[in-house]
Each structure stands twice: as C-alpha cells, then as structure tokens.
Amino acid sequence: MNWIKVFAPASIGNIGPGFDVLGLAIDTLGDTIQAKKIDESIVISEITGFDGLPKEADKNTVSIAASEVLKKLGINEGIEFKIEKGIPPGSGLGGSASSAAAGAFAANYLYGEKFSKKELIGPATTAEAFVSGGYFADNTAPSLLGGATLTREKHPLDIVSLGNIDELLVVIVCPDFKLLTKKAREVLPKNVPMKSFISNMANACLIASAFSKNDYNLFSRCINDEIIEPARASLIPGFLNVKKSALDAGADGCSISGAGPSLFAITNDKQKAEQIGKAMKESFAKSNLESNYYVCKSHKTGTSLVKE
Amino acid sequence: MNWIKVFAPASIGNIGPGFDVLGLAIDTLGDTIQAKKIDESIVISEITGFDGLPKEADKNTVSIAASEVLKKLGINEGIEFKIEKGIPPGSGLGGSASSAAAGAFAANYLYGEKFSKKELIGPATTAEAFVSGGYFADNTAPSLLGGATLTREKHPLDIVSLGNIDELLVVIVCPDFKLLTKKAREVLPKNVPMKSFISNMANACLIASAFSKNDYNLFSRCINDEIIEPARASLIPGFLNVKKSALDAGADGCSISGAGPSLFAITNDKQKAEQIGKAMKESFAKSNLESNYYVCKSHKTGTSLVKE
C-alpha cells in the first residue's frame, strides 16, 4: 500500500502579451493526486473536488500522461490514481495540464525517476493535447517546472525556465461560465499587424527579463496585449468592466488567463490584492456572473511530491 | 580651449528577431568627437574618418542632437565639434545614431550634466530621425546606455537596459555596398502571420532573458528571424551564402544588422570568430563585394568621456 501524493500547481498561459510562449505557475490552486503501483493497467479509482471529469483512463489527462511515461519507460505494470481536482475545469487556469503534470510526475516517481521534470513536459503535453485539441506547453511547462517558462519550439519541445518574482501577487478571478478553448482559438486573427507584433514582442521581452531578474517593477508595466485580448474580450461577459475595476482598485495590470474565462490581475501589495479581488467579483456580478477570487503567488518549485 | 573627447559605440538594431525592439552596443567600431564651448551657435569645424557626411550643423546628427539638448537646457551658447567618424555611413551599424549619442552627451557634459544618459535618448533619437526618416531608438539607446536595450514604447520613450553577455563575441561584416534604410523599410510586410509572430516573440524573449542573466548559451540559439530577414535577404547580394559561410565556420547565429547591409554573427570562441569573419568576407567576394570584418564584444558602458 505505498501511496504517494503529488501536487501540480495551476498556471496562467500567455501572461498577457506572450501568446503560446509564456506561462506562469501559481500557488493556492492546483491538482493533488495519490498514486500507487499496481500489477497492470492504469485506473482512476476516485475523483473528488470539481465534478464532470472522466474516470476512464483513456480520457483523463492524469492517466493519459502516466501511460505516456510508462510507454517511454517500456514498463508494462500499472498505476492506481485518486484525483483531488483543485482547479475548476474549463476555467483557463491550465487544469488539464496540471492533471497531466501530476500524472506524468507520479508515474516517473513510482517507476524509478528516470526522467527529469523537463523530460516529462513532452508526455504531459501529449496528454493535455488529447483533451484540448492542440499541442501547447504554456501550461504543462510552468506546472511541472514552476515559475515562469518560455516555449521556444514545440517540435521538438524547447522550453526555458525564466525564473520567479518573489514580490508578485496574482489575483485570479474565475467566473462561473464555461469557455471552450476551441471557441477561444477560433476568434484569433490569422495575421497580426506589424505594429501590434512589435508591441506584444516588446512587452513579452520585458516579462521574460523581469522574471530573469526577479524584478516586480519591470513586470508591473508589461501586461499589455494588443492582439489576443481584444479578439477574445467579447467572449467573456463584462470583460472590459471587470478589467477596469481591477485597474481602478490598484492592479498594475490585468488580462485573460490562457484562453479564459478566468482573469488575472497583478500587484505587490497584499491589502490591494484583496480589494482587487473583491472589485472584480462585484464587477462580474453586474454581468450576472457568480465568481470566486484567489490571491496567489508564483509557485516556485512546480509539480512535486507532497510529504506527509 | 577646454576640449572634451567623447566616444559613442556602434550598435546592432533588432539583434535578429527583435525588430524595432532590441538593440546591442558593440565595441571596436564607434564615433569619437571632440567638443568645446563657444559663445554662440553650433559648428562642425572638422570631419575625419569616413567621407560623405555633412558639415552643416543642421544636417549632421552630432550637431542636431547637441542643439536639441541645448534647447532642453534653455542655453543660448554654442559648441564647436570635431568629428572622427569611425562607423561606415549607411552600413546598418547605427552610425548616425552613434553620432547623435556623442553630440547629445557632449552638449550635456559641457553645460552642467543636467540630464542622465537615459534622458539623452530622446534628443539623440530626434536627431537620428532627422536623417533616417523614422523615430527609432534601437540604435540610439544601446549606443548611449551600452549593452542590450529594449524599446518598449516610442511615444513617450520607454527604454529598458537588459544587461550584458561577457562571453559574447560579435563578428561584424560590412560589405562595400549602400542600402538605404528607406528601401529596407519598404520591403517589410504590413502584416505578420500568427505563427511567425509567435516564433519571433519567443526568440526575442529569450534574447532579453539571456542578456538579463548574462547567459551566452541561451543567447546562442535565438538568432532566428522569420519575419524581417526573409523580406530583406534579397536586398543584400549573396546574403544567404554569406550567412551559410558564417554558420559553416562555426557561428552560433547570423543575421542582418539593423536595416543592413552589414551582417553580424555570434560565437564565444576567439579563434572561431576570426575564421567566421574570413569566411564571410570570402563569401561576399564571390558576389563581387569587397567587405571588412571586425571582431567585437558587447560595449558595456555606452557613450562616455574619453580621458587622455
């Protein structure tokens, strides 16, 4: 009965301007799984927390990722999983990626830790792609590695850990509203005006530099996305008002987390963080949307064993 | 007779993928000017080094930048300049920007050092725009500040110093061929495919991170421009062959410096640097172009007083 417990943090894809390139792991929200070796096959015996996720091993990213890892290891034995889902599904916080990260990590841990966490990004991303329909590492990479990460190439995967910003507080607001990633992708432009390309690139570069230097002041003025946010804004009821309420409450920046519908806002002031969360929640209420807010920090270590 | 002497380094605009955003100061090549206070008006009494630059104070970026600084200071006195041009004009190495940087620095120094170097980027960029036809800080900023810089916004100017890479060697090859910035701008696409935007942004982000962390290995794999280089390649005779010869000789990356026609290649190996320079020069010769090559390092301090 050697159960292990693994935690994989939620993450924010894009971090504003850095579409499909930047991602950031956050604490407070995440998936926790228990896993143990069994003789054969991969099974999910329990899912708690949020509803609506499949228990079938070939449909859940925990088990798909674990299966990918066992395949790479050439192992024919199995794993039993119990999943405690801590990230609302379809919220834009990388929930399926965190589950995939946890599943890949657990399989690797149970069967000899042959792979580094970086090497687990591939299997986790394959699993996440099965559910999301696209092969993107901007959630699996930060969830596994922690901090901010950059996807340089997808084929083959080339991921760089950028670092952390200690002062950073991220206010996450999840409205009670489903937005399919597929729909959020359909509204994206196929071409980008040169001016917008330059603007997004400049701001994304500064985010990369800010995490590399642990510099909140630099980061605080870079959440500015001229390309993706305007295209998706209308998919989230009340988006512009909620964003305005965050900035009015003192946030240094606010944008959509991944494909949405969750928003994130940033500050380095704890008291302000609470005010920002409340203001955003109230603003969503005006669009008849219930929501929850969470004040998070950057998750430094990424997916790891929970020792009890 | 209190002459001062000022050196302003050459610079590489774009650094590959970072169009209009990134810039890097390099040593070895640069403009040196002498300046002294005079009672009234700004005059250029001597230009040595490269030919073809105007002595008229309202046409040379040294004097235009100095005039901008005196205007900001509210000073009606004058300056006499002697210019020793060390950057080939029209080479894509930010020659007019270096002259502007030197002129702005000298004027500020002679009249009380009221402005920081960062505050001189505005006047220098205004002067450079007079000659180049566009307001871009990707040469004036690195020439003044040194190292790699990022232009976040142009109106108002928002410039960030990224840092240096100590190991970096930059091989610059200047063919004897004029390419007007105007022409190099005309061939640029107005829109950018989403895929290319993502690729250039990812590589530019890593360059920003690499300079922030002083990490040559990271930088070495990011000189990859899917947008600007392909559009400009045909304007430089033999470009693809010269680039190939650089990579074959061991360069870790090669692209166009600014609007060209100079190319730059990178390595961290001194011996290889010479081989790369020779190979590129030979390759240009096959397109019937004479060229010179220079092995440079990043210029850490930017425009500064030369003490004798």
CSV table of N, CA and C in Angstrom, one decimal, chain B residues 163-245:
chain,number,residue,atom,x,y,z
B,163,GLY,N,21.1,44.3,-20.0
B,163,GLY,CA,22.3,43.8,-19.5
B,163,GLY,C,23.3,43.4,-20.5
B,164,ASN,N,24.3,42.6,-20.1
B,164,ASN,CA,25.4,42.2,-21.0
B,164,ASN,C,25.6,40.7,-21.0
B,165,ILE,N,26.4,40.3,-22.0
B,165,ILE,CA,26.8,38.9,-22.0
B,165,ILE,C,28.3,39.0,-22.2
B,166,ASP,N,29.1,38.6,-21.1
B,166,ASP,CA,30.5,38.8,-21.1
B,166,ASP,C,31.2,38.0,-22.2
B,167,GLU,N,30.8,36.7,-22.3
B,167,GLU,CA,31.4,35.8,-23.2
B,167,GLU,C,31.2,36.1,-24.7
B,168,LEU,N,30.2,36.9,-25.0
B,168,LEU,CA,29.8,37.1,-26.4
B,168,LEU,C,30.9,37.8,-27.3
B,169,LEU,N,31.1,37.2,-28.4
B,169,LEU,CA,31.9,37.9,-29.5
B,169,LEU,C,31.0,38.0,-30.7
B,170,VAL,N,31.0,39.3,-31.2
B,170,VAL,CA,30.1,39.6,-32.4
B,170,VAL,C,31.0,39.8,-33.6
B,171,VAL,N,30.9,39.1,-34.6
B,171,VAL,CA,31.6,39.3,-35.9
B,171,VAL,C,30.8,40.1,-36.8
B,172,ILE,N,31.3,41.3,-37.1
B,172,ILE,CA,30.6,42.2,-38.0
B,172,ILE,C,31.2,42.2,-39.3
B,173,VAL,N,30.4,42.1,-40.4
B,173,VAL,CA,31.0,42.1,-41.7
B,173,VAL,C,30.2,43.2,-42.5
B,174,CYS,N,31.0,44.2,-42.9
B,174,CYS,CA,30.4,45.4,-43.7
B,174,CYS,C,30.8,45.3,-45.2
B,175,PRO,N,29.9,45.0,-46.0
B,175,PRO,CA,30.2,45.0,-47.4
B,175,PRO,C,30.2,46.4,-48.0
B,176,ASP,N,31.0,46.6,-49.0
B,176,ASP,CA,31.1,47.9,-49.6
B,176,ASP,C,29.9,48.1,-50.6
B,177,PHE,N,28.8,48.5,-50.0
B,177,PHE,CA,27.5,48.5,-50.7
B,177,PHE,C,26.6,49.3,-49.9
B,178,LYS,N,25.9,50.3,-50.5
B,178,LYS,CA,25.0,51.1,-49.7
B,178,LYS,C,23.6,50.5,-49.8
B,179,LEU,N,22.9,50.5,-48.7
B,179,LEU,CA,21.5,50.1,-48.7
B,179,LEU,C,20.7,51.1,-47.9
B,180,LEU,N,19.9,51.8,-48.5
B,180,LEU,CA,19.1,52.9,-47.8
B,180,LEU,C,18.1,52.3,-46.9
B,181,THR,N,18.0,52.8,-45.7
B,181,THR,CA,17.1,52.4,-44.7
B,181,THR,C,15.7,52.4,-45.2
B,182,LYS,N,15.4,53.5,-46.0
B,182,LYS,CA,14.1,53.7,-46.6
B,182,LYS,C,13.7,52.5,-47.5
B,183,LYS,N,14.7,52.0,-48.3
B,183,LYS,CA,14.4,50.9,-49.2
B,183,LYS,C,14.2,49.6,-48.3
B,184,ALA,N,15.0,49.5,-47.3
B,184,ALA,CA,15.0,48.3,-46.4
B,184,ALA,C,13.6,48.3,-45.7
B,185,ARG,N,13.1,49.4,-45.5
B,185,ARG,CA,11.7,49.5,-44.8
B,185,ARG,C,10.6,49.2,-45.7
B,186,GLU,N,10.8,49.6,-47.0
B,186,GLU,CA,9.7,49.4,-48.0
B,186,GLU,C,9.4,48.0,-48.2
B,187,VAL,N,10.4,47.1,-48.1
B,187,VAL,CA,10.1,45.7,-48.4
B,187,VAL,C,9.4,44.9,-47.2
B,188,LEU,N,9.2,45.6,-46.1
B,188,LEU,CA,8.7,44.9,-44.9
B,188,LEU,C,7.2,44.6,-45.1
B,189,PRO,N,6.7,43.5,-44.7
B,189,PRO,CA,5.3,43.2,-44.8
B,189,PRO,C,4.5,44.0,-43.8
B,190,LYS,N,3.3,44.3,-44.1
B,190,LYS,CA,2.4,45.1,-43.2
B,190,LYS,C,1.8,44.3,-42.2
B,191,ASN,N,1.6,43.0,-42.5
B,191,ASN,CA,1.0,42.0,-41.6
B,191,ASN,C,1.9,40.8,-41.4
B,192,VAL,N,1.8,40.2,-40.3
B,192,VAL,CA,2.7,39.1,-40.0
B,192,VAL,C,1.9,37.9,-39.7
B,193,PRO,N,2.2,36.7,-40.3
B,193,PRO,CA,1.4,35.5,-39.9
B,193,PRO,C,1.6,35.2,-38.4
B,194,MET,N,0.5,34.7,-37.8
B,194,MET,CA,0.4,34.4,-36.4
B,194,MET,C,1.6,33.5,-36.0
B,195,LYS,N,1.9,32.5,-36.8
B,195,LYS,CA,3.0,31.6,-36.5
B,195,LYS,C,4.3,32.3,-36.4
B,196,SER,N,4.6,33.2,-37.3
B,196,SER,CA,5.9,33.9,-37.3
B,196,SER,C,5.9,34.9,-36.2
B,197,PHE,N,4.8,35.5,-35.9
B,197,PHE,CA,4.8,36.4,-34.7
B,197,PHE,C,5.2,35.6,-33.4
B,198,ILE,N,4.6,34.4,-33.3
B,198,ILE,CA,4.9,33.6,-32.1
B,198,ILE,C,6.4,33.2,-32.1
B,199,SER,N,6.9,32.8,-33.2
B,199,SER,CA,8.3,32.4,-33.3
B,199,SER,C,9.3,33.6,-33.0
B,200,ASN,N,9.1,34.7,-33.6
B,200,ASN,CA,10.0,35.8,-33.4
B,200,ASN,C,9.9,36.3,-31.9
B,201,MET,N,8.6,36.3,-31.4
B,201,MET,CA,8.4,36.8,-30.0
B,201,MET,C,9.2,35.8,-29.0
B,202,ALA,N,9.1,34.5,-29.3
B,202,ALA,CA,9.7,33.5,-28.4
B,202,ALA,C,11.3,33.7,-28.4
B,203,ASN,N,11.8,33.9,-29.6
B,203,ASN,CA,13.3,34.1,-29.7
B,203,ASN,C,13.7,35.4,-29.1
B,204,ALA,N,12.9,36.5,-29.3
B,204,ALA,CA,13.3,37.8,-28.8
B,204,ALA,C,13.2,37.7,-27.2
B,205,CYS,N,12.2,37.0,-26.7
B,205,CYS,CA,12.1,36.9,-25.2
B,205,CYS,C,13.3,36.2,-24.7
B,206,LEU,N,13.8,35.2,-25.4
B,206,LEU,CA,15.0,34.5,-24.9
B,206,LEU,C,16.2,35.4,-24.9
B,207,ILE,N,16.3,36.2,-26.0
B,207,ILE,CA,17.5,37.1,-26.0
B,207,ILE,C,17.4,38.1,-24.8
B,208,ALA,N,16.2,38.6,-24.6
B,208,ALA,CA,16.0,39.5,-23.4
B,208,ALA,C,16.4,38.8,-22.1
B,209,SER,N,16.0,37.5,-22.0
B,209,SER,CA,16.3,36.8,-20.8
B,209,SER,C,17.8,36.5,-20.7
B,210,ALA,N,18.4,36.2,-21.9
B,210,ALA,CA,19.9,35.8,-21.9
B,210,ALA,C,20.7,37.0,-21.5
B,211,PHE,N,20.4,38.2,-22.0
B,211,PHE,CA,21.2,39.4,-21.6
B,211,PHE,C,20.9,39.7,-20.1
B,212,SER,N,19.7,39.5,-19.6
B,212,SER,CA,19.4,39.7,-18.2
B,212,SER,C,20.1,38.8,-17.3
B,213,LYS,N,20.4,37.6,-17.8
B,213,LYS,CA,21.1,36.6,-17.0
B,213,LYS,C,22.6,36.4,-17.3
B,214,ASN,N,23.1,37.2,-18.3
B,214,ASN,CA,24.5,37.1,-18.8
B,214,ASN,C,24.8,35.6,-19.2
B,215,ASP,N,23.9,35.1,-20.1
B,215,ASP,CA,23.9,33.6,-20.4
B,215,ASP,C,24.2,33.5,-21.9
B,216,TYR,N,25.4,33.2,-22.3
B,216,TYR,CA,25.7,33.1,-23.7
B,216,TYR,C,25.0,31.9,-24.3
B,217,ASN,N,25.0,30.8,-23.6
B,217,ASN,CA,24.4,29.5,-24.2
B,217,ASN,C,23.0,29.8,-24.6
B,218,LEU,N,22.2,30.5,-23.7
B,218,LEU,CA,20.8,30.8,-24.1
B,218,LEU,C,20.8,31.6,-25.3
B,219,PHE,N,21.6,32.7,-25.3
B,219,PHE,CA,21.6,33.6,-26.5
B,219,PHE,C,21.9,32.9,-27.8
B,220,SER,N,22.9,31.9,-27.7
B,220,SER,CA,23.5,31.4,-28.9
B,220,SER,C,22.4,30.7,-29.8
B,221,ARG,N,21.2,30.3,-29.2
B,221,ARG,CA,20.3,29.6,-30.1
B,221,ARG,C,19.1,30.5,-30.5
B,222,CYS,N,19.2,31.8,-30.3
B,222,CYS,CA,18.0,32.6,-30.5
B,222,CYS,C,18.0,33.5,-31.7
B,223,ILE,N,19.1,33.5,-32.5
B,223,ILE,CA,19.2,34.5,-33.6
B,223,ILE,C,18.4,33.8,-34.8
B,224,ASN,N,17.1,34.0,-34.7
B,224,ASN,CA,16.2,33.3,-35.6
B,224,ASN,C,15.0,34.2,-36.0
B,225,ASP,N,15.0,34.8,-37.1
B,225,ASP,CA,14.1,35.9,-37.5
B,225,ASP,C,13.3,35.4,-38.7
B,226,GLU,N,12.0,35.1,-38.5
B,226,GLU,CA,11.1,34.6,-39.6
B,226,GLU,C,10.5,35.7,-40.4
B,227,ILE,N,10.6,36.9,-39.9
B,227,ILE,CA,9.8,38.0,-40.5
B,227,ILE,C,10.6,39.0,-41.3
B,228,ILE,N,11.6,39.6,-40.7
B,228,ILE,CA,12.3,40.7,-41.3
B,228,ILE,C,13.4,40.2,-42.2
B,229,GLU,N,14.2,39.2,-41.7
B,229,GLU,CA,15.3,38.7,-42.5
B,229,GLU,C,14.9,38.2,-43.9
B,230,PRO,N,13.8,37.3,-43.9
B,230,PRO,CA,13.4,36.8,-45.3
B,230,PRO,C,13.0,38.0,-46.2
B,231,ALA,N,12.4,39.0,-45.7
B,231,ALA,CA,11.9,40.1,-46.5
B,231,ALA,C,13.1,40.9,-47.1
B,232,ARG,N,14.2,41.0,-46.3
B,232,ARG,CA,15.3,41.8,-46.7
B,232,ARG,C,16.5,41.1,-47.4
B,233,ALA,N,16.4,39.7,-47.3
B,233,ALA,CA,17.5,38.9,-47.7
B,233,ALA,C,18.0,39.3,-49.2
B,234,SER,N,17.0,39.5,-50.0
B,234,SER,CA,17.3,39.7,-51.5
B,234,SER,C,17.9,41.1,-51.7
B,235,LEU,N,17.8,42.0,-50.7
B,235,LEU,CA,18.4,43.3,-50.9
B,235,LEU,C,20.0,43.3,-50.8
B,236,ILE,N,20.5,42.2,-50.2
B,236,ILE,CA,21.9,42.1,-49.9
B,236,ILE,C,22.5,41.0,-50.8
B,237,PRO,N,23.3,41.4,-51.8
B,237,PRO,CA,23.8,40.4,-52.7
B,237,PRO,C,24.6,39.3,-52.0
B,238,GLY,N,24.2,38.1,-52.3
B,238,GLY,CA,24.9,36.9,-51.7
B,238,GLY,C,24.5,36.6,-50.2
B,239,PHE,N,23.5,37.3,-49.7
B,239,PHE,CA,23.2,37.2,-48.3
B,239,PHE,C,23.1,35.7,-47.8
B,240,LEU,N,22.4,34.9,-48.5
B,240,LEU,CA,22.2,33.5,-48.0
B,240,LEU,C,23.5,32.7,-48.0
B,241,ASN,N,24.4,33.0,-49.0
B,241,ASN,CA,25.7,32.3,-49.0
B,241,ASN,C,26.6,32.8,-47.9
B,242,VAL,N,26.5,34.1,-47.6
B,242,VAL,CA,27.4,34.7,-46.6
B,242,VAL,C,26.9,34.1,-45.2
B,243,LYS,N,25.6,34.1,-45.0
B,243,LYS,CA,25.1,33.6,-43.8
B,243,LYS,C,25.5,32.1,-43.6
B,244,LYS,N,25.4,31.4,-44.7
B,244,LYS,CA,25.7,29.9,-44.6
B,244,LYS,C,27.2,29.8,-44.3
B,245,SER,N,28.1,30.6,-44.9
B,245,SER,CA,29.5,30.5,-44.6
B,245,SER,C,29.8,30.8,-43.2
